[in-house]
Each structure stands twice: as structure tokens, then as C-alpha cells.
Amino acid sequence: MSYQPRGLDIEPVASTQCPGSHMSSEYAKQLGAKLRAIRTQQGLSLHGVEEKSQGRWKAVVVGSYERGDRAVTVQRLAELADFYGVPVQELLPGTTPGGAAEPPPKLVLDLERLATVPVEKAGPLQRYAATIQSQRGDYNGKVLSIRQDDLRTLAVIYDQSPSVLTEQLISWGVLDADARRAVASHEES
């Protein structure tokens, strides 16, 4: 039985010899940015990943994935997605609907402001936000990003259109005015 050191599934990305290597390098950087975003959203440092995984994921390796210095195999990416508790497609660049290059503006709820809105008005939103926090394990308590689908679901709960609900949430101070742009760009598509 031959010895294979861990990490043989990691290949350097940049190569000036190969046509299209710039694309590979750019793709690796985009993938790395998504990996970093997931890690930081979970409040983990690179060393925190190594500790939480009991050494399965070395800080130096995960860092090289995040910088785009090294490519990751599909198998290792799937294992990393499983470790973070996210679907693999969430880590892949260019997986937005319609292949849009730029993601739509984020919808970010101000949870501190939400707590000041009377329960009779904001009760359903407060419960929905608490459910999302529980599912994500995201308890920073200050802000919570939601998806367009979440806003559509909330609009059904409030018996309003997404744009009318957006205006209501902006007036409560729960959403930033930039949310108008996010909702308008989504309604156009």
C-alpha cells in the first residue's frame, strides 16, 4: 500500500501556460470568497474551523481555498459544504438565477429596530426572523439577511405585495431604503 499524503486533491490554480487559466484563477477566487463569507457568517476564524473539525480541515488549507491560491476537488468541496451545513450550490460562483454576474442587493433586517416595533404590528415578522435565526444558528442579534423568497412569504403572511410590505418595513426602520432597489430589480425579472 503506497502512502498518499493528505492534500493531493489540492491543485495549484494559477498557470500562465494554459489558455483560460485566468478564468480558472478568477473562478477559484470567487469560490474562495463564497467560502470565506460562509465561514465568517458562522463566526469562525480559520483556526476555529480547524478546531471545530478536530483537525479535519487545516486552517492553512481552508485559507488557501478562500484566497483562490488552490483549487478544491468536487469531493472536498462537498465535504466542506457538509461541514458548514450548507448546500454545495451555495458555494459555487455564478449560481444565481439566470446566471446573473452581480447578486441582487441584500435585504437586511435591523433586528434591534424590529424589537422596538409593537408586537401587534411586527409579531409575524419577529417570529419569522427568529425561525430563520434558529435554522441558521445565527444569533448576532443586530441584523439578519433575508432572501427575496422570504420577503414574498412575509408578504403573503401580511396580505400585501412585496413592494408594499417593503415600504412598511422601511417606515418601521427595519429595512434600509436600499431594499426598494432590491425588490424592484427582483420584480422586473
PDB file of C-alpha atoms in Angstrom:
ATOM      1  CA  MET A   1       0.000   0.000   0.000  1.00  0.00           C
ATOM      2  CA  SER A   2       1.532   3.300  -1.025  1.00  0.00           C
ATOM      3  CA  TYR A   3       1.452   6.375   1.175  1.00  0.00           C
ATOM      4  CA  GLN A   4      -0.534   9.315  -0.165  1.00  0.00           C
ATOM      5  CA  PRO A   5      -0.157  12.500   1.829  1.00  0.00           C
ATOM      6  CA  ARG A   6      -3.353  14.386   2.621  1.00  0.00           C
ATOM      7  CA  GLY A   7      -3.941  17.232   0.282  1.00  0.00           C
ATOM      8  CA  LEU A   8      -3.108  15.537  -3.001  1.00  0.00           C
ATOM      9  CA  ASP A   9      -6.586  16.523  -4.086  1.00  0.00           C
ATOM     10  CA  ILE A  10      -5.455  20.158  -3.995  1.00  0.00           C
ATOM     11  CA  GLU A  11      -4.082  21.549  -7.201  1.00  0.00           C
ATOM     12  CA  PRO A  12      -2.455  24.935  -7.775  1.00  0.00           C
ATOM     13  CA  VAL A  13      -4.804  27.205  -9.713  1.00  0.00           C
ATOM     14  CA  ALA A  14      -2.682  29.770 -11.482  1.00  0.00           C
ATOM     15  CA  SER A  15      -0.822  28.663 -14.560  1.00  0.00           C
ATOM     16  CA  THR A  16       0.383  31.102 -17.171  1.00  0.00           C
ATOM     17  CA  GLN A  17       0.826  28.309 -19.703  1.00  0.00           C
ATOM     18  CA  CYS A  18      -2.802  27.175 -20.040  1.00  0.00           C
ATOM     19  CA  PRO A  19      -5.288  29.063 -22.154  1.00  0.00           C
ATOM     20  CA  GLY A  20      -8.183  30.114 -19.968  1.00  0.00           C
ATOM     21  CA  SER A  21      -6.155  29.803 -16.769  1.00  0.00           C
ATOM     22  CA  HIS A  22      -7.174  33.366 -15.885  1.00  0.00           C
ATOM     23  CA  MET A  23     -10.769  32.140 -15.795  1.00  0.00           C
ATOM     24  CA  SER A  24      -9.785  29.229 -13.537  1.00  0.00           C
ATOM     25  CA  SER A  25      -7.989  31.599 -11.231  1.00  0.00           C
ATOM     26  CA  GLU A  26     -10.888  34.064 -11.223  1.00  0.00           C
ATOM     27  CA  TYR A  27     -13.382  31.262 -10.583  1.00  0.00           C
ATOM     28  CA  ALA A  28     -11.256  29.974  -7.703  1.00  0.00           C
ATOM     29  CA  LYS A  29     -11.201  33.465  -6.190  1.00  0.00           C
ATOM     30  CA  GLN A  30     -14.988  33.772  -6.480  1.00  0.00           C
ATOM     31  CA  LEU A  31     -15.415  30.325  -4.925  1.00  0.00           C
ATOM     32  CA  GLY A  32     -12.989  31.337  -2.190  1.00  0.00           C
ATOM     33  CA  ALA A  33     -14.957  34.498  -1.495  1.00  0.00           C
ATOM     34  CA  LYS A  34     -18.108  32.422  -1.024  1.00  0.00           C
ATOM     35  CA  LEU A  35     -16.266  30.016   1.280  1.00  0.00           C
ATOM     36  CA  ARG A  36     -14.947  32.927   3.340  1.00  0.00           C
ATOM     37  CA  ALA A  37     -18.413  34.516   3.532  1.00  0.00           C
ATOM     38  CA  ILE A  38     -19.957  31.292   4.840  1.00  0.00           C
ATOM     39  CA  ARG A  39     -17.153  30.820   7.378  1.00  0.00           C
ATOM     40  CA  THR A  40     -17.344  34.383   8.688  1.00  0.00           C
ATOM     41  CA  GLN A  41     -21.155  34.298   8.781  1.00  0.00           C
ATOM     42  CA  GLN A  42     -20.790  31.341  11.120  1.00  0.00           C
ATOM     43  CA  GLY A  43     -18.397  33.360  13.264  1.00  0.00           C
ATOM     44  CA  LEU A  44     -15.459  31.050  12.640  1.00  0.00           C
ATOM     45  CA  SER A  45     -11.835  32.026  12.189  1.00  0.00           C
ATOM     46  CA  LEU A  46      -9.619  29.783  10.082  1.00  0.00           C
ATOM     47  CA  HIS A  47      -8.230  28.297  13.279  1.00  0.00           C
ATOM     48  CA  GLY A  48     -11.786  27.952  14.559  1.00  0.00           C
ATOM     49  CA  VAL A  49     -12.567  25.770  11.534  1.00  0.00           C
ATOM     50  CA  GLU A  50      -9.563  23.590  12.335  1.00  0.00           C
ATOM     51  CA  GLU A  51     -10.605  23.285  15.979  1.00  0.00           C
ATOM     52  CA  LYS A  52     -14.296  22.655  15.254  1.00  0.00           C
ATOM     53  CA  SER A  53     -13.392  19.998  12.681  1.00  0.00           C
ATOM     54  CA  GLN A  54     -10.910  18.409  15.112  1.00  0.00           C
ATOM     55  CA  GLY A  55      -8.117  18.880  12.587  1.00  0.00           C
ATOM     56  CA  ARG A  56     -10.044  17.524   9.594  1.00  0.00           C
ATOM     57  CA  TRP A  57      -9.850  20.957   7.934  1.00  0.00           C
ATOM     58  CA  LYS A  58      -6.459  22.600   8.349  1.00  0.00           C
ATOM     59  CA  ALA A  59      -6.520  26.395   8.657  1.00  0.00           C
ATOM     60  CA  VAL A  60      -3.790  26.779   6.043  1.00  0.00           C
ATOM     61  CA  VAL A  61      -5.696  24.653   3.506  1.00  0.00           C
ATOM     62  CA  VAL A  62      -9.042  26.382   4.022  1.00  0.00           C
ATOM     63  CA  GLY A  63      -7.247  29.745   3.821  1.00  0.00           C
ATOM     64  CA  SER A  64      -5.655  28.779   0.507  1.00  0.00           C
ATOM     65  CA  TYR A  65      -9.090  27.767  -0.844  1.00  0.00           C
ATOM     66  CA  GLU A  66     -10.512  31.113   0.281  1.00  0.00           C
ATOM     67  CA  ARG A  67      -7.711  33.126  -1.342  1.00  0.00           C
ATOM     68  CA  GLY A  68      -8.108  31.158  -4.573  1.00  0.00           C
ATOM     69  CA  ASP A  69      -4.499  30.019  -4.341  1.00  0.00           C
ATOM     70  CA  ARG A  70      -5.523  26.377  -4.632  1.00  0.00           C
ATOM     71  CA  ALA A  71      -8.330  24.573  -6.369  1.00  0.00           C
ATOM     72  CA  VAL A  72     -10.577  22.267  -4.424  1.00  0.00           C
ATOM     73  CA  THR A  73     -11.894  18.980  -5.792  1.00  0.00           C
ATOM     74  CA  VAL A  74     -15.625  18.441  -6.049  1.00  0.00           C
ATOM     75  CA  GLN A  75     -15.463  15.802  -3.331  1.00  0.00           C
ATOM     76  CA  ARG A  76     -13.597  18.086  -0.912  1.00  0.00           C
ATOM     77  CA  LEU A  77     -15.981  20.966  -1.711  1.00  0.00           C
ATOM     78  CA  ALA A  78     -18.954  18.722  -0.928  1.00  0.00           C
ATOM     79  CA  GLU A  79     -17.316  17.695   2.347  1.00  0.00           C
ATOM     80  CA  LEU A  80     -16.627  21.328   3.238  1.00  0.00           C
ATOM     81  CA  ALA A  81     -20.223  22.302   2.396  1.00  0.00           C
ATOM     82  CA  ASP A  82     -21.397  19.482   4.663  1.00  0.00           C
ATOM     83  CA  PHE A  83     -19.089  20.702   7.439  1.00  0.00           C
ATOM     84  CA  TYR A  84     -20.560  24.230   7.137  1.00  0.00           C
ATOM     85  CA  GLY A  85     -24.097  22.828   6.855  1.00  0.00           C
ATOM     86  CA  VAL A  86     -24.882  24.479   3.512  1.00  0.00           C
ATOM     87  CA  PRO A  87     -25.864  23.065   0.114  1.00  0.00           C
ATOM     88  CA  VAL A  88     -22.904  22.798  -2.273  1.00  0.00           C
ATOM     89  CA  GLN A  89     -24.606  25.107  -4.787  1.00  0.00           C
ATOM     90  CA  GLU A  90     -24.432  27.907  -2.191  1.00  0.00           C
ATOM     91  CA  LEU A  91     -20.642  27.769  -2.508  1.00  0.00           C
ATOM     92  CA  LEU A  92     -20.478  27.816  -6.298  1.00  0.00           C
ATOM     93  CA  PRO A  93     -19.928  31.104  -8.134  1.00  0.00           C
ATOM     94  CA  GLY A  94     -22.428  32.072 -10.812  1.00  0.00           C
ATOM     95  CA  THR A  95     -25.291  30.002  -9.432  1.00  0.00           C
ATOM     96  CA  THR A  96     -27.672  32.923  -9.154  1.00  0.00           C
ATOM     97  CA  PRO A  97     -30.907  32.539 -11.148  1.00  0.00           C
ATOM     98  CA  GLY A  98     -30.380  33.431 -14.778  1.00  0.00           C
ATOM     99  CA  GLY A  99     -26.607  33.337 -14.282  1.00  0.00           C
ATOM    100  CA  ALA A 100     -26.531  36.976 -13.201  1.00  0.00           C
ATOM    101  CA  ALA A 101     -22.990  38.180 -12.663  1.00  0.00           C
ATOM    102  CA  GLU A 102     -23.908  40.539  -9.838  1.00  0.00           C
ATOM    103  CA  PRO A 103     -26.104  39.365  -6.989  1.00  0.00           C
ATOM    104  CA  PRO A 104     -29.141  41.477  -6.198  1.00  0.00           C
ATOM    105  CA  PRO A 105     -28.816  43.880  -3.277  1.00  0.00           C
ATOM    106  CA  LYS A 106     -29.302  42.128   0.043  1.00  0.00           C
ATOM    107  CA  LEU A 107     -32.326  42.553   2.216  1.00  0.00           C
ATOM    108  CA  VAL A 108     -31.054  43.093   5.753  1.00  0.00           C
ATOM    109  CA  LEU A 109     -33.417  43.302   8.691  1.00  0.00           C
ATOM    110  CA  ASP A 110     -32.371  45.529  11.574  1.00  0.00           C
ATOM    111  CA  LEU A 111     -33.258  43.258  14.485  1.00  0.00           C
ATOM    112  CA  GLU A 112     -32.646  45.952  17.089  1.00  0.00           C
ATOM    113  CA  ARG A 113     -35.222  48.220  15.401  1.00  0.00           C
ATOM    114  CA  LEU A 114     -37.565  45.259  14.915  1.00  0.00           C
ATOM    115  CA  ALA A 115     -37.572  44.709  18.679  1.00  0.00           C
ATOM    116  CA  THR A 116     -38.928  48.261  19.142  1.00  0.00           C
ATOM    117  CA  VAL A 117     -41.898  47.788  16.783  1.00  0.00           C
ATOM    118  CA  PRO A 118     -45.108  46.861  18.657  1.00  0.00           C
ATOM    119  CA  VAL A 119     -45.825  43.115  18.611  1.00  0.00           C
ATOM    120  CA  GLU A 120     -49.312  43.639  17.167  1.00  0.00           C
ATOM    121  CA  LYS A 121     -47.641  45.066  14.032  1.00  0.00           C
ATOM    122  CA  ALA A 122     -44.422  43.089  13.816  1.00  0.00           C
ATOM    123  CA  GLY A 123     -45.288  39.811  15.560  1.00  0.00           C
ATOM    124  CA  PRO A 124     -45.316  37.681  12.394  1.00  0.00           C
ATOM    125  CA  LEU A 125     -42.031  39.210  11.211  1.00  0.00           C
ATOM    126  CA  GLN A 126     -40.429  38.726  14.636  1.00  0.00           C
ATOM    127  CA  ARG A 127     -41.431  35.039  14.691  1.00  0.00           C
ATOM    128  CA  TYR A 128     -40.255  34.539  11.096  1.00  0.00           C
ATOM    129  CA  ALA A 129     -36.893  36.181  11.858  1.00  0.00           C
ATOM    130  CA  ALA A 130     -36.492  34.029  14.986  1.00  0.00           C
ATOM    131  CA  THR A 131     -37.130  30.908  12.884  1.00  0.00           C
ATOM    132  CA  ILE A 132     -34.500  31.916  10.321  1.00  0.00           C
ATOM    133  CA  GLN A 133     -32.013  32.647  13.106  1.00  0.00           C
ATOM    134  CA  SER A 134     -32.681  29.238  14.621  1.00  0.00           C
ATOM    135  CA  GLN A 135     -32.261  27.431  11.291  1.00  0.00           C
ATOM    136  CA  ARG A 136     -29.007  29.243  10.529  1.00  0.00           C
ATOM    137  CA  GLY A 137     -27.684  29.254  14.058  1.00  0.00           C
ATOM    138  CA  ASP A 138     -27.210  32.999  13.535  1.00  0.00           C
ATOM    139  CA  TYR A 139     -27.735  34.809  16.797  1.00  0.00           C
ATOM    140  CA  ASN A 140     -25.724  38.008  16.412  1.00  0.00           C
ATOM    141  CA  GLY A 141     -28.902  39.861  17.377  1.00  0.00           C
ATOM    142  CA  LYS A 142     -28.223  43.002  15.346  1.00  0.00           C
ATOM    143  CA  VAL A 143     -29.047  42.215  11.728  1.00  0.00           C
ATOM    144  CA  LEU A 144     -30.391  39.321   9.691  1.00  0.00           C
ATOM    145  CA  SER A 145     -30.183  38.976   5.932  1.00  0.00           C
ATOM    146  CA  ILE A 146     -33.233  37.538   4.232  1.00  0.00           C
ATOM    147  CA  ARG A 147     -33.860  36.356   0.696  1.00  0.00           C
ATOM    148  CA  GLN A 148     -36.401  37.575  -1.821  1.00  0.00           C
ATOM    149  CA  ASP A 149     -38.337  34.347  -1.208  1.00  0.00           C
ATOM    150  CA  ASP A 150     -38.523  35.220   2.486  1.00  0.00           C
ATOM    151  CA  LEU A 151     -39.925  38.630   1.628  1.00  0.00           C
ATOM    152  CA  ARG A 152     -42.535  37.061  -0.678  1.00  0.00           C
ATOM    153  CA  THR A 153     -43.547  34.650   2.102  1.00  0.00           C
ATOM    154  CA  LEU A 154     -43.833  37.532   4.558  1.00  0.00           C
ATOM    155  CA  ALA A 155     -45.908  39.479   2.027  1.00  0.00           C
ATOM    156  CA  VAL A 156     -48.390  36.582   1.920  1.00  0.00           C
ATOM    157  CA  ILE A 157     -48.492  36.484   5.734  1.00  0.00           C
ATOM    158  CA  TYR A 158     -49.143  40.243   5.853  1.00  0.00           C
ATOM    159  CA  ASP A 159     -51.562  40.037   2.894  1.00  0.00           C
ATOM    160  CA  GLN A 160     -49.611  42.672   0.964  1.00  0.00           C
ATOM    161  CA  SER A 161     -47.485  42.808  -2.154  1.00  0.00           C
ATOM    162  CA  PRO A 162     -43.710  42.550  -1.605  1.00  0.00           C
ATOM    163  CA  SER A 163     -43.240  46.192  -2.601  1.00  0.00           C
ATOM    164  CA  VAL A 164     -45.962  47.430  -0.192  1.00  0.00           C
ATOM    165  CA  LEU A 165     -44.520  45.314   2.628  1.00  0.00           C
ATOM    166  CA  THR A 166     -41.051  46.649   1.827  1.00  0.00           C
ATOM    167  CA  GLU A 167     -42.336  50.211   2.232  1.00  0.00           C
ATOM    168  CA  GLN A 168     -43.927  49.254   5.557  1.00  0.00           C
ATOM    169  CA  LEU A 169     -40.680  47.710   6.823  1.00  0.00           C
ATOM    170  CA  ILE A 170     -38.712  50.776   5.688  1.00  0.00           C
ATOM    171  CA  SER A 171     -41.156  53.040   7.552  1.00  0.00           C
ATOM    172  CA  TRP A 172     -40.626  50.928  10.700  1.00  0.00           C
ATOM    173  CA  GLY A 173     -36.871  51.339  10.245  1.00  0.00           C
ATOM    174  CA  VAL A 174     -36.459  47.573   9.954  1.00  0.00           C
ATOM    175  CA  LEU A 175     -35.218  47.677   6.343  1.00  0.00           C
ATOM    176  CA  ASP A 176     -32.837  50.174   4.771  1.00  0.00           C
ATOM    177  CA  ALA A 177     -34.149  52.266   1.859  1.00  0.00           C
ATOM    178  CA  ASP A 178     -31.821  50.296  -0.470  1.00  0.00           C
ATOM    179  CA  ALA A 179     -34.315  47.454  -0.095  1.00  0.00           C
ATOM    180  CA  ARG A 180     -36.546  49.274  -2.603  1.00  0.00           C
ATOM    181  CA  ARG A 181     -33.909  48.701  -5.277  1.00  0.00           C
ATOM    182  CA  ALA A 182     -33.598  45.014  -4.360  1.00  0.00           C
ATOM    183  CA  VAL A 183     -37.345  44.464  -4.544  1.00  0.00           C
ATOM    184  CA  ALA A 184     -37.739  46.495  -7.743  1.00  0.00           C
ATOM    185  CA  SER A 185     -34.917  44.620  -9.501  1.00  0.00           C
ATOM    186  CA  HIS A 186     -36.475  41.302  -8.479  1.00  0.00           C
ATOM    187  CA  GLU A 187     -39.988  42.263  -9.601  1.00  0.00           C
ATOM    188  CA  GLU A 188     -38.622  43.242 -13.043  1.00  0.00           C
ATOM    189  CA  SER A 189     -37.097  39.819 -13.659  1.00  0.00           C
TER     190      SER A 189
END
